[in-house]
CSV table of N, CA, C and O in Angstrom, one decimal:
chain,number,residue,atom,x,y,z
A,1,ARG,N,-2.8,-15.1,-7.4
A,1,ARG,CA,-3.7,-16.2,-7.2
A,1,ARG,C,-3.1,-17.3,-6.4
A,1,ARG,O,-3.9,-17.9,-5.6
A,2,TRP,N,-1.9,-17.6,-6.5
A,2,TRP,CA,-1.3,-18.7,-5.8
A,2,TRP,C,-1.4,-18.5,-4.3
A,2,TRP,O,-1.8,-19.4,-3.5
A,3,GLN,N,-1.1,-17.2,-3.8
A,3,GLN,CA,-1.2,-16.9,-2.4
A,3,GLN,C,-2.6,-17.2,-1.9
A,3,GLN,O,-2.8,-17.7,-0.8
A,4,VAL,N,-3.6,-16.7,-2.6
A,4,VAL,CA,-5.0,-16.8,-2.1
A,4,VAL,C,-5.4,-18.3,-2.0
A,4,VAL,O,-6.0,-18.8,-1.1
A,5,GLN,N,-5.0,-19.1,-3.0
A,5,GLN,CA,-5.4,-20.5,-3.1
A,5,GLN,C,-4.6,-21.4,-2.1
A,5,GLN,O,-5.2,-22.2,-1.5
A,6,TRP,N,-3.3,-21.1,-1.9
A,6,TRP,CA,-2.5,-22.1,-1.2
A,6,TRP,C,-1.9,-21.5,0.1
A,6,TRP,O,-1.5,-22.3,1.0
A,7,HIS,N,-1.9,-20.2,0.3
A,7,HIS,CA,-1.3,-19.7,1.5
A,7,HIS,C,-2.5,-19.2,2.4
A,7,HIS,O,-3.1,-18.2,2.3
A,8,LYS,N,-2.8,-20.1,3.4
A,8,LYS,CA,-4.0,-19.9,4.3
A,8,LYS,C,-4.0,-18.5,5.0
A,8,LYS,O,-5.0,-18.0,5.2
A,9,GLY,N,-2.8,-18.0,5.4
A,9,GLY,CA,-2.8,-16.8,6.1
A,9,GLY,C,-2.7,-15.5,5.3
A,9,GLY,O,-2.7,-14.4,5.8
A,10,PHE,N,-2.7,-15.7,3.9
A,10,PHE,CA,-2.4,-14.5,3.1
A,10,PHE,C,-3.5,-13.5,3.1
A,10,PHE,O,-3.2,-12.3,3.3
A,11,VAL,N,-4.7,-13.8,3.1
A,11,VAL,CA,-5.8,-12.8,3.0
A,11,VAL,C,-5.9,-12.1,4.4
A,11,VAL,O,-5.9,-10.8,4.4
A,12,LYS,N,-5.8,-12.8,5.5
A,12,LYS,CA,-5.8,-12.1,6.8
A,12,LYS,C,-4.6,-11.2,7.0
A,12,LYS,O,-4.7,-10.1,7.5
A,13,SER,N,-3.4,-11.7,6.5
A,13,SER,CA,-2.2,-10.9,6.6
A,13,SER,C,-2.3,-9.6,5.8
A,13,SER,O,-2.0,-8.5,6.2
A,14,ASN,N,-2.9,-9.8,4.6
A,14,ASN,CA,-3.0,-8.6,3.7
A,14,ASN,C,-4.0,-7.6,4.3
A,14,ASN,O,-3.7,-6.4,4.3
A,15,ILE,N,-5.1,-8.1,4.8
A,15,ILE,CA,-6.1,-7.2,5.4
A,15,ILE,C,-5.5,-6.5,6.6
A,15,ILE,O,-5.7,-5.3,6.8
A,16,SER,N,-4.8,-7.2,7.4
A,16,SER,CA,-4.1,-6.6,8.6
A,16,SER,C,-3.1,-5.5,8.2
A,16,SER,O,-3.1,-4.5,8.8
A,17,SER,N,-2.4,-5.8,7.2
A,17,SER,CA,-1.4,-4.8,6.7
A,17,SER,C,-2.1,-3.5,6.2
A,17,SER,O,-1.7,-2.4,6.5
A,18,LEU,N,-3.2,-3.7,5.6
A,18,LEU,CA,-4.0,-2.5,5.1
A,18,LEU,C,-4.6,-1.7,6.3
A,18,LEU,O,-4.6,-0.5,6.3
A,19,ARG,N,-5.1,-2.5,7.2
A,19,ARG,CA,-5.7,-1.8,8.4
A,19,ARG,C,-4.7,-1.1,9.3
A,19,ARG,O,-5.1,-0.1,9.9
A,20,HIS,N,-3.5,-1.6,9.4
A,20,HIS,CA,-2.6,-1.1,10.4
A,20,HIS,C,-1.4,-0.4,9.9
A,20,HIS,O,-0.5,-0.1,10.6
A,21,ALA,N,-1.4,-0.2,8.6
A,21,ALA,CA,-0.3,0.6,8.0
A,21,ALA,C,-0.4,2.1,8.2
A,21,ALA,O,-1.6,2.5,8.4
A,22,PRO,N,0.7,2.8,8.2
A,22,PRO,CA,0.5,4.3,8.4
A,22,PRO,C,-0.4,4.9,7.3
A,22,PRO,O,-1.1,5.9,7.6
A,23,ILE,N,-0.5,4.3,6.1
A,23,ILE,CA,-1.3,4.9,5.1
A,23,ILE,C,-2.8,4.8,5.5
A,23,ILE,O,-3.6,5.5,5.0
A,24,SER,N,-3.1,4.0,6.4
A,24,SER,CA,-4.5,3.8,6.8
A,24,SER,C,-4.9,4.6,8.1
A,24,SER,O,-5.8,4.3,8.8
A,25,GLY,N,-4.1,5.6,8.4
A,25,GLY,CA,-4.4,6.5,9.5
A,25,GLY,C,-4.1,5.8,10.8
A,25,GLY,O,-4.7,6.2,11.8
A,26,GLN,N,-3.1,5.0,10.9
A,26,GLN,CA,-2.8,4.3,12.1
A,26,GLN,C,-1.5,4.9,12.8
A,26,GLN,O,-0.8,4.2,13.6
A,27,HIS,N,-1.2,6.1,12.5
A,27,HIS,CA,0.0,6.7,13.1
A,27,HIS,C,0.0,6.7,14.6
A,27,HIS,O,1.1,6.5,15.2
A,28,ASP,N,-1.1,6.8,15.3
A,28,ASP,CA,-1.2,6.7,16.7
A,28,ASP,C,-0.6,5.4,17.2
A,28,ASP,O,0.1,5.4,18.2
A,29,GLN,N,-1.0,4.3,16.6
A,29,GLN,CA,-0.5,3.0,17.0
A,29,GLN,C,1.0,2.9,16.8
A,29,GLN,O,1.7,2.3,17.6
A,30,TRP,N,1.5,3.4,15.7
A,30,TRP,CA,2.9,3.4,15.4
A,30,TRP,C,3.7,4.2,16.4
A,30,TRP,O,4.7,3.8,16.9
A,31,ILE,N,3.1,5.3,16.8
A,31,ILE,CA,3.7,6.2,17.8
A,31,ILE,C,3.8,5.5,19.2
A,31,ILE,O,4.7,5.6,19.9
A,32,GLN,N,2.7,4.7,19.5
A,32,GLN,CA,2.7,4.0,20.7
A,32,GLN,C,3.8,2.9,20.7
A,32,GLN,O,4.4,2.7,21.8
A,33,MET,N,4.0,2.3,19.6
A,33,MET,CA,5.1,1.3,19.5
A,33,MET,C,6.4,2.0,19.7
A,33,MET,O,7.3,1.5,20.4
A,34,THR,N,6.6,3.2,19.1
A,34,THR,CA,7.8,4.0,19.2
A,34,THR,C,8.1,4.3,20.7
A,34,THR,O,9.2,4.1,21.2
A,35,ASN,N,7.0,4.8,21.4
A,35,ASN,CA,7.1,5.1,22.8
A,35,ASN,C,7.5,3.9,23.6
A,35,ASN,O,8.3,3.9,24.5
A,36,ALA,N,6.9,2.7,23.3
A,36,ALA,CA,7.2,1.5,24.0
A,36,ALA,C,8.6,1.1,23.8
A,36,ALA,O,9.3,0.7,24.8
A,37,LEU,N,9.1,1.2,22.6
A,37,LEU,CA,10.5,0.9,22.3
A,37,LEU,C,11.4,1.9,23.1
A,37,LEU,O,12.4,1.5,23.7
A,38,SER,N,11.1,3.2,23.0
A,38,SER,CA,11.9,4.2,23.7
A,38,SER,C,11.9,3.9,25.2
A,38,SER,O,13.0,4.0,25.8
A,39,ASN,N,10.8,3.6,25.8
A,39,ASN,CA,10.7,3.4,27.2
A,39,ASN,C,11.5,2.2,27.6
A,39,ASN,O,12.2,2.2,28.6
A,40,ARG,N,11.4,1.1,26.8
A,40,ARG,CA,12.2,-0.1,27.1
A,40,ARG,C,13.7,0.1,26.9
A,40,ARG,O,14.5,-0.3,27.6
A,41,ASP,N,14.0,0.9,25.8
A,41,ASP,CA,15.4,1.2,25.5
A,41,ASP,C,16.1,2.0,26.6
A,41,ASP,O,17.3,1.9,26.8
A,42,THR,N,15.4,2.8,27.3
A,42,THR,CA,16.1,3.6,28.4
A,42,THR,C,16.2,2.9,29.7
A,42,THR,O,16.9,3.4,30.6
A,43,LYS,N,15.5,1.8,29.8
A,43,LYS,CA,15.6,1.0,31.1
A,43,LYS,C,16.8,0.1,31.0
A,43,LYS,O,17.1,-0.5,30.0
A,44,SER,N,17.5,0.0,32.0
A,44,SER,CA,18.7,-0.9,32.0
A,44,SER,C,18.2,-2.3,32.5
A,44,SER,O,17.3,-2.4,33.4
A,45,ASP,N,18.8,-3.3,32.0
A,45,ASP,CA,18.4,-4.7,32.5
A,45,ASP,C,19.3,-5.0,33.7
A,45,ASP,O,20.1,-4.3,34.1
A,46,GLN,N,19.1,-6.2,34.2
A,46,GLN,CA,19.8,-6.6,35.4
A,46,GLN,C,21.3,-6.9,35.2
A,46,GLN,O,22.0,-6.9,36.1
A,47,GLN,N,21.6,-7.2,33.9
A,47,GLN,CA,23.0,-7.6,33.7
A,47,GLN,C,23.9,-6.4,33.4
A,47,GLN,O,25.1,-6.5,33.5
A,48,THR,N,23.4,-5.3,32.9
A,48,THR,CA,24.2,-4.2,32.5
A,48,THR,C,23.4,-2.9,32.7
A,48,THR,O,22.2,-2.9,32.7
A,49,THR,N,24.2,-1.8,32.7
A,49,THR,CA,23.5,-0.5,32.7
A,49,THR,C,23.4,0.2,31.4
A,49,THR,O,23.1,1.3,31.3
A,50,THR,N,23.9,-0.5,30.3
A,50,THR,CA,23.8,0.0,29.0
A,50,THR,C,22.4,0.0,28.5
A,50,THR,O,21.7,-1.1,28.5
A,51,PRO,N,21.9,1.1,28.0
A,51,PRO,CA,20.5,1.1,27.4
A,51,PRO,C,20.4,0.1,26.2
A,51,PRO,O,21.4,0.0,25.5
A,52,HIS,N,19.3,-0.5,26.2
A,52,HIS,CA,19.1,-1.5,25.1
A,52,HIS,C,19.2,-0.9,23.7
A,52,HIS,O,19.7,-1.6,22.8
A,53,ALA,N,18.9,0.3,23.5
A,53,ALA,CA,19.0,0.9,22.2
A,53,ALA,C,20.4,0.9,21.6
A,53,ALA,O,20.6,0.7,20.4
A,54,SER,N,21.4,0.9,22.5
A,54,SER,CA,22.8,0.9,22.0
A,54,SER,C,23.2,-0.4,21.5
A,54,SER,O,24.2,-0.6,21.0
A,55,ARG,N,22.4,-1.4,21.8
A,55,ARG,CA,22.7,-2.8,21.4
A,55,ARG,C,22.3,-3.1,20.0
A,55,ARG,O,22.5,-4.2,19.5
A,56,GLY,N,21.6,-2.2,19.3
A,56,GLY,CA,21.2,-2.5,17.9
A,56,GLY,C,19.7,-2.4,17.7
A,56,GLY,O,18.9,-2.3,18.7
A,57,ALA,N,19.3,-2.4,16.5
A,57,ALA,CA,17.9,-2.3,16.1
A,57,ALA,C,17.0,-3.4,16.6
A,57,ALA,O,17.5,-4.5,16.8
A,58,THR,N,15.8,-3.1,16.9
A,58,THR,CA,14.9,-4.1,17.4
A,58,THR,C,13.8,-4.4,16.4
A,58,THR,O,13.0,-5.3,16.6
A,59,VAL,N,13.7,-3.6,15.3
A,59,VAL,CA,12.7,-3.8,14.3
A,59,VAL,C,13.4,-3.9,13.0
A,59,VAL,O,14.2,-3.1,12.6
A,60,LEU,N,13.1,-5.0,12.2
A,60,LEU,CA,13.6,-5.2,10.9
A,60,LEU,C,12.5,-5.0,9.9
A,60,LEU,O,11.5,-5.7,10.0
A,61,ILE,N,12.7,-4.2,8.9
A,61,ILE,CA,11.8,-4.0,7.8
A,61,ILE,C,12.6,-4.3,6.5
A,61,ILE,O,13.6,-3.7,6.3
A,62,MET,N,12.0,-5.1,5.7
A,62,MET,CA,12.6,-5.4,4.4
A,62,MET,C,11.6,-5.1,3.3
A,62,MET,O,10.4,-5.3,3.4
A,63,CYS,N,12.2,-4.7,2.2
A,63,CYS,CA,11.3,-4.5,1.0
A,63,CYS,C,12.2,-4.6,-0.3
A,63,CYS,O,13.4,-4.6,-0.2
A,64,GLY,N,11.5,-4.7,-1.4
A,64,GLY,CA,12.2,-4.8,-2.7
A,64,GLY,C,12.5,-3.5,-3.3
A,64,GLY,O,11.7,-2.5,-3.2
A,65,GLU,N,13.6,-3.3,-3.9
A,65,GLU,CA,14.0,-2.1,-4.6
A,65,GLU,C,13.1,-1.7,-5.7
A,65,GLU,O,12.8,-0.5,-5.8
A,66,ASN,N,12.6,-2.6,-6.4
A,66,ASN,CA,11.7,-2.3,-7.6
A,66,ASN,C,10.3,-2.6,-7.3
A,66,ASN,O,9.5,-2.9,-8.3
A,67,ASP,N,9.8,-2.6,-6.1
A,67,ASP,CA,8.4,-2.9,-5.8
A,67,ASP,C,7.5,-1.7,-6.2
A,67,ASP,O,7.7,-0.6,-5.7
A,68,PRO,N,6.5,-2.0,-7.1
A,68,PRO,CA,5.6,-0.9,-7.5
A,68,PRO,C,4.5,-0.7,-6.5
A,68,PRO,O,3.8,0.3,-6.6
A,69,VAL,N,4.4,-1.5,-5.5
A,69,VAL,CA,3.3,-1.4,-4.5
A,69,VAL,C,3.8,-0.7,-3.3
A,69,VAL,O,3.2,0.3,-2.8
A,70,ILE,N,4.9,-1.2,-2.8
A,70,ILE,CA,5.6,-0.6,-1.6
A,70,ILE,C,6.8,0.2,-2.1
A,70,ILE,O,7.8,-0.4,-2.5
A,71,ILE,N,6.8,1.5,-2.0
A,71,ILE,CA,7.9,2.3,-2.5
A,71,ILE,C,8.9,2.4,-1.4
A,71,ILE,O,8.6,3.0,-0.3
A,72,ALA,N,10.1,1.8,-1.6
A,72,ALA,CA,11.1,1.6,-0.6
A,72,ALA,C,11.4,2.9,0.2
A,72,ALA,O,11.5,2.9,1.4
A,73,LYS,N,11.8,3.9,-0.6
A,73,LYS,CA,12.2,5.2,0.1
A,73,LYS,C,11.1,5.8,0.9
A,73,LYS,O,11.3,6.4,1.9
A,74,GLU,N,9.8,5.7,0.4
A,74,GLU,CA,8.7,6.3,1.2
A,74,GLU,C,8.5,5.5,2.4
A,74,GLU,O,8.3,6.1,3.5
A,75,LEU,N,8.6,4.1,2.4
A,75,LEU,CA,8.4,3.3,3.5
A,75,LEU,C,9.5,3.6,4.5
A,75,LEU,O,9.3,3.6,5.7
A,76,GLU,N,10.7,3.7,4.0
A,76,GLU,CA,11.9,4.0,4.9
A,76,GLU,C,11.7,5.3,5.7
A,76,GLU,O,11.9,5.4,6.9
A,77,THR,N,11.3,6.3,4.9
A,77,THR,CA,11.1,7.6,5.5
A,77,THR,C,10.0,7.6,6.6
A,77,THR,O,10.2,8.1,7.7
A,78,ASP,N,8.9,7.0,6.2
A,78,ASP,CA,7.8,6.9,7.2
A,78,ASP,C,8.1,6.0,8.4
A,78,ASP,O,7.8,6.4,9.5
A,79,SER,N,8.8,4.9,8.2
A,79,SER,CA,9.2,4.0,9.2
A,79,SER,C,10.1,4.7,10.2
A,79,SER,O,10.0,4.6,11.4
A,80,ARG,N,11.1,5.4,9.7
A,80,ARG,CA,12.1,6.1,10.6
A,80,ARG,C,11.4,7.1,11.4
A,80,ARG,O,11.7,7.3,12.6
A,81,LYS,N,10.5,7.9,10.8
A,81,LYS,CA,9.8,8.9,11.5
A,81,LYS,C,8.9,8.3,12.6
A,81,LYS,O,8.9,8.8,13.7
A,82,LEU,N,8.2,7.3,12.2
A,82,LEU,CA,7.3,6.7,13.2
A,82,LEU,C,7.9,5.8,14.3
A,82,LEU,O,7.4,5.7,15.4
A,83,LEU,N,9.1,5.3,14.0
A,83,LEU,CA,9.8,4.5,15.0
A,83,LEU,C,10.9,5.3,15.7
A,83,LEU,O,11.7,4.7,16.4
A,84,GLY,N,10.9,6.5,15.5
A,84,GLY,CA,11.9,7.4,16.3
A,84,GLY,C,13.3,7.4,15.8
A,84,GLY,O,14.2,7.4,16.6
A,85,GLY,N,13.5,7.3,14.5
A,85,GLY,CA,14.8,7.5,14.0
A,85,GLY,C,15.4,6.2,13.6
A,85,GLY,O,14.8,5.2,13.2
A,86,THR,N,16.8,6.1,13.8
A,86,THR,CA,17.5,4.9,13.3
A,86,THR,C,17.8,3.9,14.3
A,86,THR,O,18.1,2.7,14.0
A,87,GLU,N,17.8,4.3,15.6
A,87,GLU,CA,18.3,3.3,16.6
A,87,GLU,C,17.4,2.1,16.8
A,87,GLU,O,17.9,1.1,17.3
A,88,ASN,N,16.1,2.2,16.5
A,88,ASN,CA,15.2,1.1,16.7
A,88,ASN,C,14.9,0.3,15.4
A,88,ASN,O,14.2,-0.7,15.5
A,89,LEU,N,15.5,0.7,14.3
A,89,LEU,CA,15.1,0.2,13.0
A,89,LEU,C,16.3,-0.2,12.2
A,89,LEU,O,17.2,0.5,12.0
A,90,LEU,N,16.2,-1.4,11.6
A,90,LEU,CA,17.1,-1.9,10.6
A,90,LEU,C,16.3,-2.0,9.3
A,90,LEU,O,15.3,-2.8,9.3
A,91,PHE,N,16.5,-1.1,8.3
A,91,PHE,CA,15.7,-1.1,7.1
A,91,PHE,C,16.6,-1.6,6.0
A,91,PHE,O,17.7,-1.1,5.7
A,92,VAL,N,16.1,-2.7,5.3
A,92,VAL,CA,16.9,-3.3,4.3
A,92,VAL,C,16.1,-3.3,3.0
A,92,VAL,O,15.0,-3.8,2.9
A,93,ILE,N,16.7,-2.8,1.9
A,93,ILE,CA,16.2,-2.8,0.6
A,93,ILE,C,16.9,-3.8,-0.2
A,93,ILE,O,18.1,-3.8,-0.3
A,94,THR,N,16.1,-4.8,-0.7
A,94,THR,CA,16.7,-5.9,-1.5
A,94,THR,C,16.9,-5.5,-2.9
A,94,THR,O,15.9,-5.2,-3.6
A,95,PRO,N,18.2,-5.4,-3.4
A,95,PRO,CA,18.5,-4.9,-4.7
A,95,PRO,C,17.8,-5.7,-5.8
A,95,PRO,O,17.9,-7.0,-5.7
A,96,GLY,N,17.3,-5.1,-6.8
A,96,GLY,CA,16.7,-5.8,-7.9
A,96,GLY,C,15.4,-6.5,-7.7
A,96,GLY,O,14.9,-7.2,-8.6
A,97,ALA,N,14.9,-6.4,-6.5
A,97,ALA,CA,13.7,-7.2,-6.1
A,97,ALA,C,12.4,-6.4,-6.3
A,97,ALA,O,12.4,-5.2,-6.1
A,98,GLY,N,11.3,-7.1,-6.5
A,98,GLY,CA,10.0,-6.5,-6.6
A,98,GLY,C,9.2,-6.8,-5.4
A,98,GLY,O,9.7,-7.2,-4.3
A,99,HIS,N,7.9,-6.8,-5.5
A,99,HIS,CA,6.9,-7.0,-4.4
A,99,HIS,C,7.0,-8.4,-3.9
A,99,HIS,O,6.8,-8.6,-2.7
A,100,ASP,N,7.3,-9.3,-4.7
A,100,ASP,CA,7.4,-10.7,-4.3
A,100,ASP,C,8.8,-11.2,-3.9
A,100,ASP,O,9.1,-12.3,-4.0
A,101,PHE,N,9.6,-10.2,-3.4
A,101,PHE,CA,11.0,-10.5,-3.1
A,101,PHE,C,11.2,-11.7,-2.1
A,101,PHE,O,12.2,-12.4,-2.2
A,102,PRO,N,10.2,-11.9,-1.1
A,102,PRO,CA,10.5,-13.1,-0.3
A,102,PRO,C,10.5,-14.4,-1.0
A,102,PRO,O,11.1,-15.4,-0.6
A,103,ILE,N,9.9,-14.4,-2.2
A,103,ILE,CA,9.8,-15.6,-3.0
A,103,ILE,C,11.0,-15.6,-4.0
A,103,ILE,O,11.8,-16.6,-4.1
A,104,THR,N,11.2,-14.5,-4.7
A,104,THR,CA,12.2,-14.4,-5.7
A,104,THR,C,13.6,-14.3,-5.2
A,104,THR,O,14.6,-14.6,-5.8
A,105,HIS,N,13.8,-13.7,-4.0
A,105,HIS,CA,15.1,-13.5,-3.3
A,105,HIS,C,15.1,-14.2,-1.9
A,105,HIS,O,15.6,-13.6,-1.0
A,106,SER,N,14.6,-15.4,-1.9
A,106,SER,CA,14.4,-16.0,-0.6
A,106,SER,C,15.7,-16.2,0.2
A,106,SER,O,15.8,-16.1,1.4
A,107,LYS,N,16.8,-16.5,-0.5
A,107,LYS,CA,18.1,-16.7,0.2
A,107,LYS,C,18.5,-15.4,0.9
A,107,LYS,O,18.9,-15.4,2.0
A,108,GLU,N,18.4,-14.3,0.2
A,108,GLU,CA,18.8,-13.0,0.8
A,108,GLU,C,17.9,-12.7,2.0
A,108,GLU,O,18.4,-12.2,3.0
A,109,VAL,N,16.6,-13.0,1.8
A,109,VAL,CA,15.6,-12.7,2.9
A,109,VAL,C,16.0,-13.5,4.2
A,109,VAL,O,16.1,-13.0,5.3
A,110,VAL,N,16.2,-14.8,3.9
A,110,VAL,CA,16.5,-15.7,5.1
A,110,VAL,C,17.9,-15.3,5.7
A,110,VAL,O,18.0,-15.3,6.9
A,111,ASP,N,18.9,-15.0,4.9
A,111,ASP,CA,20.2,-14.6,5.4
A,111,ASP,C,20.0,-13.3,6.2
A,111,ASP,O,20.6,-13.2,7.3
A,112,THR,N,19.3,-12.4,5.7
A,112,THR,CA,19.1,-11.1,6.5
A,112,THR,C,18.4,-11.3,7.8
A,112,THR,O,18.8,-10.8,8.8
A,113,ILE,N,17.3,-12.1,7.8
A,113,ILE,CA,16.6,-12.3,9.0
A,113,ILE,C,17.4,-13.1,10.0
A,113,ILE,O,17.5,-12.8,11.2
A,114,THR,N,18.2,-14.1,9.5
A,114,THR,CA,19.0,-14.9,10.4
A,114,THR,C,20.1,-14.1,11.0
A,114,THR,O,20.3,-14.2,12.3
A,115,LYS,N,20.7,-13.2,10.3
A,115,LYS,CA,21.8,-12.3,10.8
A,115,LYS,C,21.2,-11.4,11.8
A,115,LYS,O,21.8,-11.1,12.9
A,116,PHE,N,20.0,-10.9,11.6
A,116,PHE,CA,19.3,-10.0,12.5
A,116,PHE,C,19.0,-10.7,13.8
A,116,PHE,O,19.3,-10.1,14.9
A,117,TRP,N,18.4,-11.9,13.7
A,117,TRP,CA,18.1,-12.6,14.9
A,117,TRP,C,19.4,-13.0,15.7
A,117,TRP,O,19.4,-12.9,16.9
A,118,GLU,N,20.4,-13.4,15.0
A,118,GLU,CA,21.7,-13.8,15.6
A,118,GLU,C,22.3,-12.6,16.4
A,118,GLU,O,22.7,-12.7,17.5
A,119,HIS,N,22.2,-11.4,15.7
A,119,HIS,CA,22.7,-10.2,16.4
A,119,HIS,C,21.9,-9.9,17.6
A,119,HIS,O,22.4,-9.5,18.7
A,120,GLN,N,20.6,-10.0,17.5
A,120,GLN,CA,19.7,-9.8,18.7
A,120,GLN,C,20.0,-10.7,19.8
A,120,GLN,O,20.0,-10.3,21.0
A,121,SER,N,20.2,-12.0,19.5
A,121,SER,CA,20.5,-13.0,20.6
A,121,SER,C,21.8,-12.7,21.3
A,121,SER,O,21.9,-13.0,22.5
A,122,HIS,N,22.8,-12.2,20.6
A,122,HIS,CA,24.1,-11.9,21.2
A,122,HIS,C,24.0,-10.6,22.0
A,122,HIS,O,24.9,-10.3,22.8
A,123,GLN,N,23.0,-9.8,21.8
A,123,GLN,CA,22.9,-8.5,22.5
A,123,GLN,C,22.1,-8.6,23.8
A,123,GLN,O,22.1,-7.7,24.6
A,124,VAL,N,21.4,-9.7,24.1
A,124,VAL,CA,20.6,-9.9,25.3
A,124,VAL,C,21.5,-10.2,26.5
A,124,VAL,O,22.4,-10.8,26.4
């Protein structure tokens, strides 16, 4: 209830998740993203000839270990399959957390995102 009443983007975000998740038959869109990542990863930038993929994951997915809605191991398996393995994906399962882990485990979420962003900024 709180999210619907006070979080203006909650309903749109929820609907978007349902429409564009692999469970909704959107595998083609996920494969397009994988191909885009792969194409970008094999191109060298102006500063180095090292492929971008070797610099670390470009997609971060987080979920709660005890989430009854999003089953962590299923999401991880699907995500790795659809994103072309491990090189494009950092998958983090928050121990002891449920579906509302961004609220109940906010420090861990912020720390993980911050470290991911910092790693990305050092890789460019």
